[in-house]
XYZ file of C-alpha atoms in Angstrom:
309
model
C 0.000 0.000 0.000
C 1.350 3.406 -0.969
C 1.318 6.172 1.645
C 1.778 9.878 1.263
C 1.124 13.032 3.267
C -2.553 13.934 3.180
C -3.403 16.882 0.938
C -6.628 18.812 0.461
C -8.352 19.144 -2.919
C -10.171 22.432 -3.513
C -10.950 22.099 -7.246
C -14.590 21.564 -8.124
C -16.740 21.133 -11.238
C -20.455 21.260 -12.090
C -21.092 18.191 -14.236
C -19.807 14.673 -14.895
C -17.406 14.722 -17.819
C -14.745 12.096 -18.474
C -12.721 14.600 -20.499
C -11.977 16.774 -17.451
C -8.351 17.016 -16.405
C -7.699 15.486 -12.979
C -7.306 17.805 -10.012
C -5.038 15.175 -8.432
C -3.508 11.817 -9.325
C -3.200 9.174 -6.590
C -2.071 5.603 -6.051
C -4.209 2.868 -4.545
C -4.074 3.135 -0.757
C -3.797 6.914 -0.505
C -5.836 9.079 1.858
C -7.026 12.462 0.626
C -9.024 15.321 2.161
C -11.649 17.090 0.035
C -12.990 20.593 0.611
C -16.647 20.245 -0.370
C -18.902 23.194 -1.213
C -22.585 22.865 -0.328
C -25.026 21.858 -3.061
C -26.087 25.475 -3.553
C -22.566 26.467 -4.509
C -22.294 28.774 -1.511
C -25.192 30.956 -2.616
C -26.943 30.871 0.785
C -25.519 32.651 3.836
C -26.756 33.117 7.435
C -28.552 36.282 6.268
C -30.389 34.650 3.330
C -34.195 34.575 3.156
C -36.805 32.590 1.253
C -36.730 35.270 -1.433
C -33.166 34.208 -2.237
C -34.409 30.763 -3.312
C -35.954 32.282 -6.436
C -32.664 34.022 -7.251
C -30.622 30.801 -7.299
C -28.144 30.524 -10.157
C -28.783 26.933 -11.221
C -25.541 26.820 -13.201
C -23.792 26.774 -9.798
C -25.919 23.996 -8.291
C -24.413 20.670 -7.176
C -20.665 21.310 -7.462
C -18.427 18.304 -6.779
C -14.781 18.319 -5.732
C -12.330 16.512 -8.001
C -11.833 14.685 -10.231
C -9.223 12.332 -8.786
C -7.330 10.036 -11.154
C -6.437 6.682 -9.577
C -3.414 5.103 -11.220
C -4.114 1.638 -12.581
C -7.911 1.955 -12.576
C -9.507 0.577 -15.738
C -13.092 -0.172 -16.839
C -14.253 -3.324 -15.091
C -12.376 -2.512 -11.894
C -13.970 -1.177 -8.720
C -12.831 1.707 -6.556
C -13.132 1.046 -2.826
C -13.737 4.301 -0.962
C -13.326 4.183 2.813
C -15.158 7.134 4.356
C -12.951 8.180 7.240
C -13.891 11.599 8.603
C -16.099 14.673 8.238
C -15.333 18.173 9.474
C -18.642 20.039 9.128
C -18.875 23.815 8.853
C -21.720 24.195 11.378
C -23.910 26.166 8.962
C -26.509 24.659 6.653
C -29.766 25.212 4.837
C -32.830 23.352 3.645
C -35.018 24.773 0.883
C -38.296 24.121 -0.837
C -37.448 24.950 -4.444
C -40.448 25.550 -6.747
C -40.914 22.681 -9.175
C -38.644 20.329 -7.205
C -39.423 17.684 -4.586
C -41.844 14.828 -4.024
C -44.819 17.150 -3.413
C -43.791 19.911 -5.819
C -47.351 20.538 -6.989
C -48.497 21.177 -3.424
C -45.541 23.315 -2.314
C -45.139 25.801 -5.133
C -43.716 28.706 -3.125
C -40.033 29.070 -2.206
C -39.090 28.403 1.407
C -35.734 28.488 3.205
C -34.728 27.072 6.574
C -31.289 28.076 7.894
C -29.431 25.959 10.441
C -26.600 26.401 12.911
C -25.638 22.970 14.204
C -23.226 21.260 16.564
C -21.397 17.970 16.142
C -24.425 16.139 17.538
C -27.631 18.021 16.764
C -29.368 20.776 14.824
C -32.276 22.693 16.340
C -35.218 22.854 13.951
C -37.492 24.787 16.299
C -37.482 25.042 20.097
C -38.178 21.513 21.337
C -37.290 19.825 18.018
C -33.716 18.558 17.623
C -32.507 16.728 14.509
C -29.507 14.389 15.035
C -26.451 15.400 12.984
C -25.054 12.527 10.930
C -22.842 13.843 8.106
C -22.532 12.102 4.748
C -21.856 12.977 1.089
C -25.010 13.158 -1.014
C -22.962 12.890 -4.207
C -20.039 10.503 -4.520
C -18.978 8.664 -7.647
C -16.819 8.100 -10.693
C -17.085 9.622 -14.154
C -19.490 7.814 -16.528
C -18.292 6.084 -19.703
C -20.469 8.239 -21.944
C -18.920 11.442 -23.270
C -20.135 14.466 -21.362
C -21.026 16.773 -19.911
C -23.774 15.140 -17.847
C -25.915 16.542 -15.040
C -24.928 15.854 -11.454
C -28.601 15.626 -10.429
C -29.536 11.962 -11.130
C -27.759 8.950 -9.616
C -25.871 6.676 -12.022
C -24.465 3.140 -12.115
C -21.041 4.631 -11.269
C -22.498 6.461 -8.232
C -23.210 10.174 -8.234
C -26.093 11.908 -6.497
C -27.265 8.842 -4.570
C -28.206 10.624 -1.310
C -27.571 7.482 0.755
C -27.669 8.755 4.331
C -25.830 5.700 5.668
C -22.564 6.582 3.900
C -21.301 8.046 7.159
C -17.822 7.867 8.696
C -16.780 4.240 8.975
C -18.696 3.109 5.895
C -17.005 1.590 2.855
C -18.326 2.219 -0.654
C -17.443 0.248 -3.792
C -17.942 2.056 -7.106
C -17.746 0.622 -10.645
C -14.940 2.112 -12.736
C -16.070 3.106 -16.237
C -13.097 5.118 -17.547
C -9.325 4.930 -17.119
C -8.319 6.449 -13.796
C -11.919 6.297 -12.463
C -12.046 10.149 -12.220
C -13.656 10.219 -8.786
C -15.460 13.266 -7.344
C -17.454 13.997 -4.177
C -19.865 16.748 -3.108
C -23.338 17.657 -1.830
C -22.439 17.046 1.824
C -25.350 16.823 4.263
C -25.443 17.304 8.030
C -28.649 15.249 8.211
C -31.232 13.730 5.893
C -34.113 11.303 5.986
C -34.295 8.441 3.489
C -35.965 9.898 0.416
C -34.950 13.566 0.929
C -38.590 14.259 0.107
C -38.588 18.067 -0.233
C -35.530 17.834 -2.483
C -32.937 19.124 -0.020
C -31.398 17.919 3.250
C -29.385 20.006 5.716
C -27.065 21.134 2.935
C -23.700 22.111 4.371
C -20.093 22.656 3.330
C -17.598 20.222 4.880
C -14.153 18.713 4.668
C -14.291 14.983 3.891
C -11.435 12.516 4.298
C -11.441 9.415 2.075
C -9.094 6.501 1.406
C -8.950 4.862 -2.037
C -8.189 1.199 -2.761
C -8.313 -0.245 -6.265
C -10.039 -3.605 -6.734
C -9.007 -5.131 -10.055
C -11.499 -6.967 -12.319
C -14.329 -6.614 -9.800
C -16.980 -6.295 -12.545
C -19.355 -4.505 -10.187
C -22.657 -3.613 -11.860
C -23.808 -0.871 -9.457
C -22.479 0.711 -6.245
C -22.287 -1.445 -3.133
C -21.497 -0.389 0.443
C -21.119 -1.646 3.990
C -21.746 0.136 7.280
C -19.805 -0.184 10.552
C -22.900 -0.815 12.669
C -26.606 -0.118 13.080
C -28.049 2.437 10.696
C -31.124 3.371 12.743
C -30.234 2.656 16.375
C -28.946 6.198 16.897
C -32.458 7.657 16.954
C -35.078 4.903 17.179
C -35.138 4.320 20.937
C -38.295 6.372 21.473
C -40.190 4.787 18.587
C -41.732 6.303 15.484
C -44.826 7.954 14.110
C -45.581 6.232 10.791
C -47.885 7.082 7.900
C -48.524 4.907 4.848
C -49.326 5.208 1.162
C -51.023 2.318 -0.641
C -51.600 1.754 -4.361
C -50.260 0.296 -7.617
C -47.661 3.084 -8.097
C -44.709 3.280 -5.700
C -44.050 6.941 -6.466
C -47.673 7.906 -5.810
C -47.673 5.807 -2.631
C -44.540 7.612 -1.445
C -46.261 10.923 -2.144
C -49.294 9.839 -0.117
C -47.202 8.652 2.853
C -45.405 12.016 2.869
C -48.581 14.034 2.367
C -50.282 12.247 5.259
C -47.265 12.809 7.525
C -47.343 16.532 6.743
C -51.032 16.574 7.652
C -50.328 14.618 10.850
C -47.537 16.935 11.998
C -49.523 20.106 11.339
C -52.299 18.731 13.527
C -50.262 16.926 16.189
C -47.351 19.348 16.603
C -48.769 22.613 15.304
C -46.168 22.979 12.554
C -46.776 24.907 9.366
C -47.103 22.698 6.262
C -43.764 24.047 4.998
C -41.960 23.217 8.259
C -43.558 19.765 8.375
C -42.470 19.046 4.797
C -38.900 20.208 5.475
C -38.753 18.155 8.682
C -39.828 15.058 6.734
C -36.957 15.679 4.332
C -34.247 15.965 6.989
C -35.477 13.449 9.588
C -38.097 10.956 8.307
C -37.376 7.742 6.382
C -39.371 6.388 3.433
C -39.459 2.596 3.307
C -40.976 0.095 0.907
C -42.936 -2.040 3.334
C -44.536 -4.352 0.768
C -44.066 -4.895 -2.972
C -45.298 -8.463 -3.579
C -49.064 -8.417 -3.026
C -50.382 -7.170 -6.361
C -52.066 -5.009 -7.387
C -51.136 -2.654 -4.514
C -47.782 -1.827 -2.917
C -47.230 -0.132 0.442
C -44.795 2.658 1.323
C -44.298 3.851 4.908
C -42.787 7.083 6.223
C -41.099 6.754 9.631
C -40.719 9.890 11.746
C -38.607 9.341 14.915
C -40.359 10.523 18.066
C -37.002 11.255 19.685
C -36.543 14.477 17.695
C -39.360 16.005 19.753
C -37.971 16.786 23.174
């Protein structure tokens, strides 16, 4: 295994493109620190308001740091990425962006929630604390197809997967599609629920430390990862409030489960619909509970009771 002093990559780009020149070249076994800009490209500050959501420059959305060229990586190999450490900035934001999100037709107006958070929690409102659990929303290799390509959708080589369990201690394996892999990372989140239903999590700039190991001739079809322990035990001790959506369309069922949770929280906790929707996005988990009993499938949305003090 090759070792070298850790360095920090600052270079970032706004789309997947296998013709980009590498920001850094590494050997298998090296550990590198990445300076990651938030998914808004730094356009929100502690003085921003909901009006600033409509002024977003979408050409600056979803920057990723990289790319990193891994010597010896060839199509058919896999890149093992050990996620070692996060150094969060302590400032984040969550937005309802018109036209974006699971319930976009019902939440057409811009909305912005700003956060100041500690290493352990982020206060949503007095009496509501969201556990902080940093992870990269976007992490992947360059696709084989000539670019540029949008960062927004996930791909078979990774990308904007928004897997909240890719926390420190997790190990991710990514298919390599081009020589050198051309790895990049971005879209760091302080917290997110499975599904990221309003379209944004607690978006936050961070430093991320990763170790790369090349796995030759792995022939991995899609990303695969392992976690160091329980993925829900950190918040499930007090139980959950759960709503369901039922029908022949999983997407529509997910919409219903979310819609009914928003309705529940506005009635039970006195939240505004916008706050309830944002809270679902950063703290509640969508799960496919049943997908075998045709013609209807069932999706559940789990909201941890422990976030309410």
